PDB file of C-alpha atoms in Angstrom:
ATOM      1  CA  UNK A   1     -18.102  -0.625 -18.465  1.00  0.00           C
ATOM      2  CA  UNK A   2     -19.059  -2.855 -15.845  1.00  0.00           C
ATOM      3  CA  UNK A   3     -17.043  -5.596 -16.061  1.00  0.00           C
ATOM      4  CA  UNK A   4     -14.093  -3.490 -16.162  1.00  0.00           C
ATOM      5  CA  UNK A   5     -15.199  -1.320 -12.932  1.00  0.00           C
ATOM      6  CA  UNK A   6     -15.587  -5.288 -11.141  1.00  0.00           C
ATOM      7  CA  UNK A   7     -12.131  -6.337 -12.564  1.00  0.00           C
ATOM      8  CA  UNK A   8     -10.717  -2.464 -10.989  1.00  0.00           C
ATOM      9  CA  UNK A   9     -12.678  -3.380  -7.464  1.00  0.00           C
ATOM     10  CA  UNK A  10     -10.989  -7.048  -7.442  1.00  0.00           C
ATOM     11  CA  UNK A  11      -7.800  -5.358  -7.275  1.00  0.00           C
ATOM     12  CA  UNK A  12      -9.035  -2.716  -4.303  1.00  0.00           C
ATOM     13  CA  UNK A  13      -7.811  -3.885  -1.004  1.00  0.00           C
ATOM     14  CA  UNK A  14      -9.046  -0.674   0.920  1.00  0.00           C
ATOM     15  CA  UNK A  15     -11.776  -0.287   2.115  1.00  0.00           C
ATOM     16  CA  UNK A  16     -12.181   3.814   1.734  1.00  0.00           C
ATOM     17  CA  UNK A  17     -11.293   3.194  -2.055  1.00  0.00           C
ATOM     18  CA  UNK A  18     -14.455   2.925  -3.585  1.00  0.00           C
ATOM     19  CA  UNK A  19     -14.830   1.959  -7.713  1.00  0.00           C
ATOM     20  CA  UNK A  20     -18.316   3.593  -9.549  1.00  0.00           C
ATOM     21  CA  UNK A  21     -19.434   3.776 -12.781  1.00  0.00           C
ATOM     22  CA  UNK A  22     -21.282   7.453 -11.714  1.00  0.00           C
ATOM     23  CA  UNK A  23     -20.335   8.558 -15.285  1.00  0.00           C
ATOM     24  CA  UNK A  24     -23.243   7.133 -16.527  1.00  0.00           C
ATOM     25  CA  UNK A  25     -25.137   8.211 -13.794  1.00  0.00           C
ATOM     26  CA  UNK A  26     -24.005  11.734 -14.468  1.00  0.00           C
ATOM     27  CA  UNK A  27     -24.500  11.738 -18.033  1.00  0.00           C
ATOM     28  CA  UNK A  28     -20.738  12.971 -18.380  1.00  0.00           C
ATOM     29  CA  UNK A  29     -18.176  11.667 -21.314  1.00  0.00           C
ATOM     30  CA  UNK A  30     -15.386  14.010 -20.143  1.00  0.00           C
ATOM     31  CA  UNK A  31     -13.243  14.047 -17.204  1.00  0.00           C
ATOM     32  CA  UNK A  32     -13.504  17.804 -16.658  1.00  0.00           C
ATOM     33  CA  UNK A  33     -17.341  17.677 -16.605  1.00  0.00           C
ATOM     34  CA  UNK A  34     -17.322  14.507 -14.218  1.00  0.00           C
ATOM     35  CA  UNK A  35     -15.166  16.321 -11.659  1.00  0.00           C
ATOM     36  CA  UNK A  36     -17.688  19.965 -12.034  1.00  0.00           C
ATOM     37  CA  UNK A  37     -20.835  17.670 -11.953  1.00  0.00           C
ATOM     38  CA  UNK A  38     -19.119  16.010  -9.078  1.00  0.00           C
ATOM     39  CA  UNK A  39     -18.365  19.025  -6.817  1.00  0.00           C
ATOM     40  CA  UNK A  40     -21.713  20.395  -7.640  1.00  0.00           C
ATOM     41  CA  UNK A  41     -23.313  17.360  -6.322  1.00  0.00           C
ATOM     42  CA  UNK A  42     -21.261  16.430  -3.303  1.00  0.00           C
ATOM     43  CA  UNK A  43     -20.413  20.647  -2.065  1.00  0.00           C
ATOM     44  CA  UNK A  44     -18.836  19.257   0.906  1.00  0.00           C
ATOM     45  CA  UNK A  45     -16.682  16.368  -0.136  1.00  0.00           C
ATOM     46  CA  UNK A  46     -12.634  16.982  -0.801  1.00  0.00           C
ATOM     47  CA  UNK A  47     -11.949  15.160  -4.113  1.00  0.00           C
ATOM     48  CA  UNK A  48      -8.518  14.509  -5.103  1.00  0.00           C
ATOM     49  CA  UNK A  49      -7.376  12.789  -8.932  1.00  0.00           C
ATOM     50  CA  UNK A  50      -5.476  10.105  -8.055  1.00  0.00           C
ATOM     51  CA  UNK A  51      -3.885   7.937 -10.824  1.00  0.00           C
ATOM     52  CA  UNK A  52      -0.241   6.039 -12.293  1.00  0.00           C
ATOM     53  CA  UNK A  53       2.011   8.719 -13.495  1.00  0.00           C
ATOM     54  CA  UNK A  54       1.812   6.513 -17.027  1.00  0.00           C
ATOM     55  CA  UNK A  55      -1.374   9.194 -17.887  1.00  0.00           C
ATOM     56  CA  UNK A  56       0.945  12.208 -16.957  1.00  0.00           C
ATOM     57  CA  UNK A  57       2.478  12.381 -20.310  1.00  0.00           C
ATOM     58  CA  UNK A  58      -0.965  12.447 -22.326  1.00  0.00           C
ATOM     59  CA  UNK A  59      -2.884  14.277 -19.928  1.00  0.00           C
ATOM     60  CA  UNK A  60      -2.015  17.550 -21.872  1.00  0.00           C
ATOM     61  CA  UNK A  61      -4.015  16.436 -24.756  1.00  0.00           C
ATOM     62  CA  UNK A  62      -7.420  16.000 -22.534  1.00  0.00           C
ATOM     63  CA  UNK A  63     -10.156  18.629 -22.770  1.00  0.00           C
ATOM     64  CA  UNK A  64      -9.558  21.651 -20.839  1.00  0.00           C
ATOM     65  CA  UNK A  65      -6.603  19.964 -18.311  1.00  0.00           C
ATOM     66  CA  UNK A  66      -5.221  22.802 -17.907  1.00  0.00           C
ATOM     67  CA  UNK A  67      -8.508  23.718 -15.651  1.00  0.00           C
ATOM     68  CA  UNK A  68      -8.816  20.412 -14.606  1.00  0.00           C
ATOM     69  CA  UNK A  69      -5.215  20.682 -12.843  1.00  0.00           C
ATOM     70  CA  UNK A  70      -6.450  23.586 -10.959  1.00  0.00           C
ATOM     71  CA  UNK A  71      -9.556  22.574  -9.705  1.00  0.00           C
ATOM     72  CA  UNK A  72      -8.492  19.612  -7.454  1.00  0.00           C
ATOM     73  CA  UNK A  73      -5.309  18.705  -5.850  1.00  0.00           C
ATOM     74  CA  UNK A  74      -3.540  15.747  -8.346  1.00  0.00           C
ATOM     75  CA  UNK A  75      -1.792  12.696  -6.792  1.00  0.00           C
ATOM     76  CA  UNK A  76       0.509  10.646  -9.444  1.00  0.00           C
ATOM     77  CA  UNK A  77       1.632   6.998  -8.069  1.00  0.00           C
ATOM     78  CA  UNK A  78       4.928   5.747  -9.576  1.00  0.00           C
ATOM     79  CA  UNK A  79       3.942   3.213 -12.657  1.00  0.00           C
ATOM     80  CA  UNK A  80       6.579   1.885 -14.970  1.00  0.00           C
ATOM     81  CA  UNK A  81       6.956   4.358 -17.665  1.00  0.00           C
ATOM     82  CA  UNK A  82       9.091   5.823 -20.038  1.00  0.00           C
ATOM     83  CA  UNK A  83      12.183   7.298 -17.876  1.00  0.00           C
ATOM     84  CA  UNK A  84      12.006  11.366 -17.653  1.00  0.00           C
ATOM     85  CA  UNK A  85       8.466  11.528 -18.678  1.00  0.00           C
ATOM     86  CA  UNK A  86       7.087  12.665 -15.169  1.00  0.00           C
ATOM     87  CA  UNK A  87      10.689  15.281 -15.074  1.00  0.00           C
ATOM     88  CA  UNK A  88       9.381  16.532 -18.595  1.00  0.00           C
ATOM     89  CA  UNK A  89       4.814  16.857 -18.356  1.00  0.00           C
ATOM     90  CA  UNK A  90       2.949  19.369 -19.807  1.00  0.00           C
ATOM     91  CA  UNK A  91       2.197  20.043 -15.803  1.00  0.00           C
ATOM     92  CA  UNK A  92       5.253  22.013 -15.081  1.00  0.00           C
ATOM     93  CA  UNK A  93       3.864  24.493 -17.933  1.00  0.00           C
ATOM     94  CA  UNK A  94       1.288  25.970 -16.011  1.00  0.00           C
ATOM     95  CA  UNK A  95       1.760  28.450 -13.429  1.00  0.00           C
ATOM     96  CA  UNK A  96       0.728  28.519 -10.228  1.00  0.00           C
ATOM     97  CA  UNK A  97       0.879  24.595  -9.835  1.00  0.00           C
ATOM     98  CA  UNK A  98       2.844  23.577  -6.751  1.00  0.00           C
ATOM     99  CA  UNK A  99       4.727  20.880  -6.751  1.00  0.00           C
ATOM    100  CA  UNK A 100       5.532  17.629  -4.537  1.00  0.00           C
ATOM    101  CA  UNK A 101       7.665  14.963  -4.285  1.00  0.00           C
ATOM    102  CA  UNK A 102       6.451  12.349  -0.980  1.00  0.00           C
ATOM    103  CA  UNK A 103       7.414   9.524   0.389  1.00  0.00           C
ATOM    104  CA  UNK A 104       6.189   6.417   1.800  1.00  0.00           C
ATOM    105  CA  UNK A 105       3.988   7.647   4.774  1.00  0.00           C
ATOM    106  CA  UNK A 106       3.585  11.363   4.298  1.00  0.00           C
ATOM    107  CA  UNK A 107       0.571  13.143   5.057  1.00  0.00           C
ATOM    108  CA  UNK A 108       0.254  16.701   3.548  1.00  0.00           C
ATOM    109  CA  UNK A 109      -3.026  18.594   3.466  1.00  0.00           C
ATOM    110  CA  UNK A 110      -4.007  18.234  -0.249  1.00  0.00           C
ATOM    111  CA  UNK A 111      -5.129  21.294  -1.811  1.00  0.00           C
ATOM    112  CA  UNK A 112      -6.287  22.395  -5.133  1.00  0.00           C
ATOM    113  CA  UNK A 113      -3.432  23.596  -7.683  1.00  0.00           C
ATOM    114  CA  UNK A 114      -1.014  21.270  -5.610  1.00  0.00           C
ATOM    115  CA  UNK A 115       0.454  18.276  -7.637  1.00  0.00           C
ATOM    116  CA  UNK A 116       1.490  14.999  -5.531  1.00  0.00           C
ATOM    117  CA  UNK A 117       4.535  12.872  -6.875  1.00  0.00           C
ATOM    118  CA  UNK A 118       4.673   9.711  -5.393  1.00  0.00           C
ATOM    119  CA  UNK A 119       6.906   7.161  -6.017  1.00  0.00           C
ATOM    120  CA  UNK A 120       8.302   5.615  -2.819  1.00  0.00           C
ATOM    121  CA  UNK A 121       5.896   1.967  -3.191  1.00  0.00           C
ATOM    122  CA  UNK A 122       5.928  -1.249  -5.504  1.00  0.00           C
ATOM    123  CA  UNK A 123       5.189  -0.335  -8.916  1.00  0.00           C
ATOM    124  CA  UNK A 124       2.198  -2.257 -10.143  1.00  0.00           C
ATOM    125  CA  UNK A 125       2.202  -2.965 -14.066  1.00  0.00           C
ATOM    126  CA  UNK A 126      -1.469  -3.479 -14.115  1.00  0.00           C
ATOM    127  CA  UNK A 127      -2.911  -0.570 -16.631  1.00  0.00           C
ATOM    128  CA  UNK A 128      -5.995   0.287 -17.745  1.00  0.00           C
ATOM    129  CA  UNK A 129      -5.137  -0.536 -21.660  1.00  0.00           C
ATOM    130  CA  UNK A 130      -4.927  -3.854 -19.819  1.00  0.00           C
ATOM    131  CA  UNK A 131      -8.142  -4.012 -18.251  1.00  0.00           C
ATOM    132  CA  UNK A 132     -10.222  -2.562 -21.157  1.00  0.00           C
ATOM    133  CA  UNK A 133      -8.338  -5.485 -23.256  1.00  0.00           C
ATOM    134  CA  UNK A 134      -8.709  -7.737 -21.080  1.00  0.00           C
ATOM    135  CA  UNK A 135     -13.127  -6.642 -21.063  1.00  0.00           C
ATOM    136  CA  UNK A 136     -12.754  -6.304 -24.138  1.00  0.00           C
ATOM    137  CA  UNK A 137     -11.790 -10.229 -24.596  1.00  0.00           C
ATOM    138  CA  UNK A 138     -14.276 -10.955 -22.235  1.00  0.00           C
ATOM    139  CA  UNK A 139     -11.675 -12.227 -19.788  1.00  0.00           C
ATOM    140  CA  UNK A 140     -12.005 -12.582 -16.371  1.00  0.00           C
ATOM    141  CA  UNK A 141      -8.479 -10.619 -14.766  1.00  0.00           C
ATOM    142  CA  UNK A 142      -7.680 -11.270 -11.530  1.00  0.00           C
ATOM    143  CA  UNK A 143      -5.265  -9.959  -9.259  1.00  0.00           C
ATOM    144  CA  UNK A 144      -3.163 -12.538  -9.014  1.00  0.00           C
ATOM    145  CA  UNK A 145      -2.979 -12.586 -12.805  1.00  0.00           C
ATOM    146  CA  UNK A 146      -0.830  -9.241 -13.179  1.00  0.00           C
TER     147      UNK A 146
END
């Protein structure tokens, strides 16, 4: 777990992004249970999910999503994925979820039950499958590398 959180902070270049391992901290397996643990712990922080839109199409099959989704605002970043697969997530199938496509730049006020589509920078092909191979194999993955 820890050499992939290092290889996921060598590819950080802000600043305000910051890469834990507070699962283990937490004592927390599942996503849904990190994120309650997390705003019972931290009342006053904002948390949004931010991740590739590669996860969007198994995301459905995660323990209680659909709860997840409306508990914290969701932003998806543009990955290289199957084409339609962001068109045709299990997301759209729950009401009450707004939607939003954004561009390069935008700044909306991120809310919980709002889903964030953006797709207007560089793709990176970098994936997690990657980096837990790559820990896996005990290699040493560098930016430059991907």
């Amino acid at each position: 777990m820890h050499l992939r959180a290092d290889m996921c902070r060598a590819l950080i270049k802000n600043p305000h992004i910051i890469v834990s391992t507070i699962e283990k901290e937490l004592k927390t397996t599942r996503t849904f249970d990190t994120i309650t643990a997390l705003q019972s712990s931290f009342s006053g922080t904002d948390f949004i999910w931010l991740s590739g839109t590669d996860i969007v199409y198994e995301f459905r099959k995660w323990y209680k999503w659909r709860q997840l989704a409306k508990s914290i605002p969701f932003a998806f970043i543009g990955r290289p994925t199957k084409d339609g697969v962001v068109r045709k997530n299990a997301f759209y199938q729950i009401n009450g979820l707004k939607h939003t496509n954004l561009s390069t730049g935008a700044h909306p006020p991120l809310k919980k039950g709002h889903i964030y589509w953006l797709f207007g920078e560089n793709m990176n092909p970098t994936s997690s499958t990657l980096l837990r191979n790559s820990s896996d194999a005990g290699c040493d993955l560098k930016p430059k590398d991907v």
